[in-house]
């Protein structure tokens, strides 16, 4: 979505921008709780079904689907999607962690931006991580999306970096993201999160990887 200045990677969880497994993720011998993550301007808040109405506003631009296909979900569709995902991954070795991204009030730059944020309760996007076993130890595949009205201010990079740092602190040995080769904005976010493009292509998307 580079031509639309859209900061978005392919969803880490199949069929959803943001899913939840009771806001917890498992690793061998321990359970990881999706804690709130605070960055310079943003709060990453563990996803709840109740976020669906606001997220339908945030994710309502069809341009967000330019590279991943599909169309925006309305609030009820998102509620149903989030409820289904609360049951967790069908693979017992894989867990999902999810957050909504909230912009703190002090960083609103205009009355228009304040109006836009008020319409979504301050939410501007989502980040997510799919956690499972990797060749070198625990692996997390990450994804992000920032709604169109809030792009161009570095929120996606800041949220992805905050998520990457949090995952590293939880013991992840490898971070992965998949980005369409024409999606320059999302490639920039992946680089800001410390990932580097590899030569591997999956379903037409480039695998980006880091070892925290």
PDB file of N, CA and C in Angstrom, residues 67-130:
ATOM      1  N   UNK A  67      -3.198  -4.604  -0.498  1.00  0.00           N
ATOM      2  CA  UNK A  67      -2.223  -5.676  -0.683  1.00  0.00           C
ATOM      3  C   UNK A  67      -2.655  -7.005  -0.093  1.00  0.00           C
ATOM      4  N   UNK A  68      -3.605  -7.016   0.822  1.00  0.00           N
ATOM      5  CA  UNK A  68      -3.969  -8.278   1.461  1.00  0.00           C
ATOM      6  C   UNK A  68      -5.311  -8.818   0.993  1.00  0.00           C
ATOM      7  N   UNK A  69      -6.054  -8.010   0.212  1.00  0.00           N
ATOM      8  CA  UNK A  69      -7.341  -8.461  -0.287  1.00  0.00           C
ATOM      9  C   UNK A  69      -8.456  -8.306   0.734  1.00  0.00           C
ATOM     10  N   UNK A  70      -9.684  -8.617   0.308  1.00  0.00           N
ATOM     11  CA  UNK A  70     -10.831  -8.530   1.190  1.00  0.00           C
ATOM     12  C   UNK A  70     -11.376  -7.119   1.273  1.00  0.00           C
ATOM     13  N   UNK A  71     -12.219  -6.893   2.249  1.00  0.00           N
ATOM     14  CA  UNK A  71     -12.852  -5.596   2.447  1.00  0.00           C
ATOM     15  C   UNK A  71     -13.050  -5.373   3.938  1.00  0.00           C
ATOM     16  N   UNK A  72     -13.306  -4.137   4.357  1.00  0.00           N
ATOM     17  CA  UNK A  72     -13.442  -3.856   5.796  1.00  0.00           C
ATOM     18  C   UNK A  72     -14.619  -4.595   6.428  1.00  0.00           C
ATOM     19  N   UNK A  73     -14.443  -5.024   7.665  1.00  0.00           N
ATOM     20  CA  UNK A  73     -15.516  -5.627   8.453  1.00  0.00           C
ATOM     21  C   UNK A  73     -16.286  -4.537   9.184  1.00  0.00           C
ATOM     22  N   UNK A  74     -17.603  -4.724   9.311  1.00  0.00           N
ATOM     23  CA  UNK A  74     -18.354  -3.809  10.159  1.00  0.00           C
ATOM     24  C   UNK A  74     -18.211  -4.250  11.615  1.00  0.00           C
ATOM     25  N   UNK A  75     -18.824  -3.501  12.521  1.00  0.00           N
ATOM     26  CA  UNK A  75     -18.624  -3.759  13.946  1.00  0.00           C
ATOM     27  C   UNK A  75     -19.078  -5.158  14.343  1.00  0.00           C
ATOM     28  N   UNK A  76     -20.212  -5.591  13.841  1.00  0.00           N
ATOM     29  CA  UNK A  76     -20.709  -6.909  14.223  1.00  0.00           C
ATOM     30  C   UNK A  76     -19.816  -8.016  13.678  1.00  0.00           C
ATOM     31  N   UNK A  77     -19.346  -7.860  12.459  1.00  0.00           N
ATOM     32  CA  UNK A  77     -18.420  -8.840  11.894  1.00  0.00           C
ATOM     33  C   UNK A  77     -17.147  -8.932  12.722  1.00  0.00           C
ATOM     34  N   UNK A  78     -16.648  -7.768  13.164  1.00  0.00           N
ATOM     35  CA  UNK A  78     -15.450  -7.783  14.001  1.00  0.00           C
ATOM     36  C   UNK A  78     -15.724  -8.437  15.347  1.00  0.00           C
ATOM     37  N   UNK A  79     -16.892  -8.158  15.942  1.00  0.00           N
ATOM     38  CA  UNK A  79     -17.222  -8.814  17.211  1.00  0.00           C
ATOM     39  C   UNK A  79     -17.213 -10.320  17.052  1.00  0.00           C
ATOM     40  N   UNK A  80     -17.837 -10.811  16.000  1.00  0.00           N
ATOM     41  CA  UNK A  80     -17.878 -12.257  15.766  1.00  0.00           C
ATOM     42  C   UNK A  80     -16.488 -12.818  15.524  1.00  0.00           C
ATOM     43  N   UNK A  81     -15.685 -12.069  14.779  1.00  0.00           N
ATOM     44  CA  UNK A  81     -14.316 -12.516  14.511  1.00  0.00           C
ATOM     45  C   UNK A  81     -13.519 -12.592  15.809  1.00  0.00           C
ATOM     46  N   UNK A  82     -13.630 -11.567  16.638  1.00  0.00           N
ATOM     47  CA  UNK A  82     -12.888 -11.549  17.890  1.00  0.00           C
ATOM     48  C   UNK A  82     -13.354 -12.670  18.817  1.00  0.00           C
ATOM     49  N   UNK A  83     -14.672 -12.909  18.862  1.00  0.00           N
ATOM     50  CA  UNK A  83     -15.176 -13.997  19.710  1.00  0.00           C
ATOM     51  C   UNK A  83     -14.640 -15.341  19.249  1.00  0.00           C
ATOM     52  N   UNK A  84     -14.647 -15.575  17.938  1.00  0.00           N
ATOM     53  CA  UNK A  84     -14.116 -16.851  17.425  1.00  0.00           C
ATOM     54  C   UNK A  84     -12.660 -17.019  17.827  1.00  0.00           C
ATOM     55  N   UNK A  85     -11.907 -15.946  17.715  1.00  0.00           N
ATOM     56  CA  UNK A  85     -10.492 -16.047  18.001  1.00  0.00           C
ATOM     57  C   UNK A  85     -10.194 -16.184  19.488  1.00  0.00           C
ATOM     58  N   UNK A  86     -11.139 -15.806  20.354  1.00  0.00           N
ATOM     59  CA  UNK A  86     -10.944 -16.007  21.786  1.00  0.00           C
ATOM     60  C   UNK A  86     -10.800 -17.485  22.131  1.00  0.00           C
ATOM     61  N   UNK A  87     -11.303 -18.347  21.251  1.00  0.00           N
ATOM     62  CA  UNK A  87     -11.148 -19.790  21.478  1.00  0.00           C
ATOM     63  C   UNK A  87      -9.702 -20.237  21.298  1.00  0.00           C
ATOM     64  N   UNK A  88      -8.876 -19.402  20.676  1.00  0.00           N
ATOM     65  CA  UNK A  88      -7.469 -19.728  20.502  1.00  0.00           C
ATOM     66  C   UNK A  88      -7.173 -20.438  19.199  1.00  0.00           C
ATOM     67  N   UNK A  89      -5.904 -20.585  18.933  1.00  0.00           N
ATOM     68  CA  UNK A  89      -5.457 -21.252  17.719  1.00  0.00           C
ATOM     69  C   UNK A  89      -5.844 -22.722  17.739  1.00  0.00           C
ATOM     70  N   UNK A  90      -6.248 -23.276  16.587  1.00  0.00           N
ATOM     71  CA  UNK A  90      -6.518 -24.712  16.536  1.00  0.00           C
ATOM     72  C   UNK A  90      -5.262 -25.559  16.703  1.00  0.00           C
ATOM     73  N   UNK A  91      -4.107 -24.933  16.548  1.00  0.00           N
ATOM     74  CA  UNK A  91      -2.832 -25.617  16.753  1.00  0.00           C
ATOM     75  C   UNK A  91      -2.411 -25.404  18.201  1.00  0.00           C
ATOM     76  N   UNK A  92      -2.344 -26.456  19.018  1.00  0.00           N
ATOM     77  CA  UNK A  92      -1.989 -26.264  20.437  1.00  0.00           C
ATOM     78  C   UNK A  92      -0.580 -25.738  20.643  1.00  0.00           C
ATOM     79  N   UNK A  93       0.249 -25.807  19.629  1.00  0.00           N
ATOM     80  CA  UNK A  93       1.604 -25.299  19.757  1.00  0.00           C
ATOM     81  C   UNK A  93       1.754 -23.843  19.360  1.00  0.00           C
ATOM     82  N   UNK A  94       0.644 -23.209  18.973  1.00  0.00           N
ATOM     83  CA  UNK A  94       0.680 -21.823  18.504  1.00  0.00           C
ATOM     84  C   UNK A  94      -0.281 -20.990  19.342  1.00  0.00           C
ATOM     85  N   UNK A  95       0.153 -19.801  19.724  1.00  0.00           N
ATOM     86  CA  UNK A  95      -0.684 -18.888  20.500  1.00  0.00           C
ATOM     87  C   UNK A  95      -0.700 -17.516  19.859  1.00  0.00           C
ATOM     88  N   UNK A  96      -1.762 -16.770  20.151  1.00  0.00           N
ATOM     89  CA  UNK A  96      -1.943 -15.440  19.590  1.00  0.00           C
ATOM     90  C   UNK A  96      -1.982 -14.386  20.696  1.00  0.00           C
ATOM     91  N   UNK A  97      -1.278 -13.294  20.494  1.00  0.00           N
ATOM     92  CA  UNK A  97      -1.364 -12.121  21.358  1.00  0.00           C
ATOM     93  C   UNK A  97      -1.724 -10.917  20.499  1.00  0.00           C
ATOM     94  N   UNK A  98      -2.595 -10.057  21.033  1.00  0.00           N
ATOM     95  CA  UNK A  98      -3.109  -8.949  20.240  1.00  0.00           C
ATOM     96  C   UNK A  98      -3.319  -7.711  21.075  1.00  0.00           C
ATOM     97  N   UNK A  99      -3.104  -6.560  20.446  1.00  0.00           N
ATOM     98  CA  UNK A  99      -3.265  -5.277  21.103  1.00  0.00           C
ATOM     99  C   UNK A  99      -3.948  -4.289  20.164  1.00  0.00           C
ATOM    100  N   UNK A 100      -4.729  -3.388  20.727  1.00  0.00           N
ATOM    101  CA  UNK A 100      -5.133  -2.200  19.997  1.00  0.00           C
ATOM    102  C   UNK A 100      -4.140  -1.094  20.341  1.00  0.00           C
ATOM    103  N   UNK A 101      -3.970  -0.179  19.404  1.00  0.00           N
ATOM    104  CA  UNK A 101      -3.016   0.913  19.581  1.00  0.00           C
ATOM    105  C   UNK A 101      -3.796   2.189  19.879  1.00  0.00           C
ATOM    106  N   UNK A 102      -3.503   2.798  21.018  1.00  0.00           N
ATOM    107  CA  UNK A 102      -4.179   4.029  21.415  1.00  0.00           C
ATOM    108  C   UNK A 102      -3.188   5.185  21.450  1.00  0.00           C
ATOM    109  N   UNK A 103      -3.567   6.285  20.809  1.00  0.00           N
ATOM    110  CA  UNK A 103      -2.756   7.501  20.833  1.00  0.00           C
ATOM    111  C   UNK A 103      -3.110   8.314  22.071  1.00  0.00           C
ATOM    112  N   UNK A 104      -2.092   8.648  22.867  1.00  0.00           N
ATOM    113  CA  UNK A 104      -2.349   9.441  24.056  1.00  0.00           C
ATOM    114  C   UNK A 104      -2.721  10.880  23.680  1.00  0.00           C
ATOM    115  N   UNK A 105      -3.599  11.460  24.452  1.00  0.00           N
ATOM    116  CA  UNK A 105      -4.243  12.729  24.093  1.00  0.00           C
ATOM    117  C   UNK A 105      -3.246  13.856  23.879  1.00  0.00           C
ATOM    118  N   UNK A 106      -2.183  13.861  24.601  1.00  0.00           N
ATOM    119  CA  UNK A 106      -1.227  14.949  24.497  1.00  0.00           C
ATOM    120  C   UNK A 106      -0.505  15.037  23.175  1.00  0.00           C
ATOM    121  N   UNK A 107      -0.668  14.036  22.308  1.00  0.00           N
ATOM    122  CA  UNK A 107       0.054  14.018  21.046  1.00  0.00           C
ATOM    123  C   UNK A 107      -0.860  14.244  19.841  1.00  0.00           C
ATOM    124  N   UNK A 108      -2.042  14.798  20.072  1.00  0.00           N
ATOM    125  CA  UNK A 108      -2.939  15.167  18.986  1.00  0.00           C
ATOM    126  C   UNK A 108      -2.487  16.512  18.434  1.00  0.00           C
ATOM    127  N   UNK A 109      -2.308  16.587  17.111  1.00  0.00           N
ATOM    128  CA  UNK A 109      -1.680  17.769  16.524  1.00  0.00           C
ATOM    129  C   UNK A 109      -2.659  18.788  15.971  1.00  0.00           C
ATOM    130  N   UNK A 110      -3.956  18.461  15.874  1.00  0.00           N
ATOM    131  CA  UNK A 110      -4.905  19.394  15.290  1.00  0.00           C
ATOM    132  C   UNK A 110      -6.303  19.084  15.795  1.00  0.00           C
ATOM    133  N   UNK A 111      -7.214  20.063  15.608  1.00  0.00           N
ATOM    134  CA  UNK A 111      -8.600  19.829  16.001  1.00  0.00           C
ATOM    135  C   UNK A 111      -9.220  18.713  15.176  1.00  0.00           C
ATOM    136  N   UNK A 112      -8.836  18.617  13.903  1.00  0.00           N
ATOM    137  CA  UNK A 112      -9.346  17.532  13.065  1.00  0.00           C
ATOM    138  C   UNK A 112      -8.901  16.186  13.608  1.00  0.00           C
ATOM    139  N   UNK A 113      -7.620  16.087  14.005  1.00  0.00           N
ATOM    140  CA  UNK A 113      -7.111  14.836  14.545  1.00  0.00           C
ATOM    141  C   UNK A 113      -7.788  14.501  15.865  1.00  0.00           C
ATOM    142  N   UNK A 114      -8.046  15.513  16.681  1.00  0.00           N
ATOM    143  CA  UNK A 114      -8.759  15.262  17.931  1.00  0.00           C
ATOM    144  C   UNK A 114     -10.157  14.717  17.660  1.00  0.00           C
ATOM    145  N   UNK A 115     -10.819  15.260  16.643  1.00  0.00           N
ATOM    146  CA  UNK A 115     -12.151  14.778  16.281  1.00  0.00           C
ATOM    147  C   UNK A 115     -12.098  13.342  15.790  1.00  0.00           C
ATOM    148  N   UNK A 116     -11.095  13.013  14.990  1.00  0.00           N
ATOM    149  CA  UNK A 116     -10.955  11.653  14.470  1.00  0.00           C
ATOM    150  C   UNK A 116     -10.700  10.657  15.595  1.00  0.00           C
ATOM    151  N   UNK A 117      -9.849  11.035  16.537  1.00  0.00           N
ATOM    152  CA  UNK A 117      -9.523  10.134  17.635  1.00  0.00           C
ATOM    153  C   UNK A 117     -10.718   9.967  18.566  1.00  0.00           C
ATOM    154  N   UNK A 118     -11.455  11.056  18.784  1.00  0.00           N
ATOM    155  CA  UNK A 118     -12.653  10.941  19.618  1.00  0.00           C
ATOM    156  C   UNK A 118     -13.642   9.957  19.016  1.00  0.00           C
ATOM    157  N   UNK A 119     -13.707   9.884  17.685  1.00  0.00           N
ATOM    158  CA  UNK A 119     -14.622   8.965  17.027  1.00  0.00           C
ATOM    159  C   UNK A 119     -14.237   7.514  17.154  1.00  0.00           C
ATOM    160  N   UNK A 120     -13.011   7.252  17.590  1.00  0.00           N
ATOM    161  CA  UNK A 120     -12.552   5.870  17.769  1.00  0.00           C
ATOM    162  C   UNK A 120     -12.061   5.620  19.187  1.00  0.00           C
ATOM    163  N   UNK A 121     -12.459   6.464  20.130  1.00  0.00           N
ATOM    164  CA  UNK A 121     -12.031   6.352  21.535  1.00  0.00           C
ATOM    165  C   UNK A 121     -10.514   6.377  21.687  1.00  0.00           C
ATOM    166  N   UNK A 122      -9.851   7.085  20.797  1.00  0.00           N
ATOM    167  CA  UNK A 122      -8.402   7.195  20.870  1.00  0.00           C
ATOM    168  C   UNK A 122      -7.649   6.088  20.168  1.00  0.00           C
ATOM    169  N   UNK A 123      -8.344   5.079  19.657  1.00  0.00           N
ATOM    170  CA  UNK A 123      -7.677   3.964  18.991  1.00  0.00           C
ATOM    171  C   UNK A 123      -7.294   4.346  17.569  1.00  0.00           C
ATOM    172  N   UNK A 124      -6.105   3.917  17.157  1.00  0.00           N
ATOM    173  CA  UNK A 124      -5.616   4.259  15.819  1.00  0.00           C
ATOM    174  C   UNK A 124      -5.139   3.047  15.024  1.00  0.00           C
ATOM    175  N   UNK A 125      -5.096   1.856  15.640  1.00  0.00           N
ATOM    176  CA  UNK A 125      -4.627   0.688  14.906  1.00  0.00           C
ATOM    177  C   UNK A 125      -4.509  -0.526  15.801  1.00  0.00           C
ATOM    178  N   UNK A 126      -3.822  -1.540  15.290  1.00  0.00           N
ATOM    179  CA  UNK A 126      -3.590  -2.771  16.034  1.00  0.00           C
ATOM    180  C   UNK A 126      -2.188  -3.302  15.757  1.00  0.00           C
ATOM    181  N   UNK A 127      -1.693  -4.105  16.680  1.00  0.00           N
ATOM    182  CA  UNK A 127      -0.516  -4.940  16.446  1.00  0.00           C
ATOM    183  C   UNK A 127      -0.827  -6.332  16.972  1.00  0.00           C
ATOM    184  N   UNK A 128      -0.124  -7.320  16.449  1.00  0.00           N
ATOM    185  CA  UNK A 128      -0.384  -8.690  16.880  1.00  0.00           C
ATOM    186  C   UNK A 128       0.870  -9.534  16.747  1.00  0.00           C
ATOM    187  N   UNK A 129       0.890 -10.633  17.479  1.00  0.00           N
ATOM    188  CA  UNK A 129       1.998 -11.576  17.429  1.00  0.00           C
ATOM    189  C   UNK A 129       1.456 -13.000  17.487  1.00  0.00           C
ATOM    190  N   UNK A 130       1.927 -13.826  16.584  1.00  0.00           N
ATOM    191  CA  UNK A 130       1.638 -15.257  16.604  1.00  0.00           C
ATOM    192  C   UNK A 130       2.890 -15.959  17.112  1.00  0.00           C
TER     193      UNK A 130
END
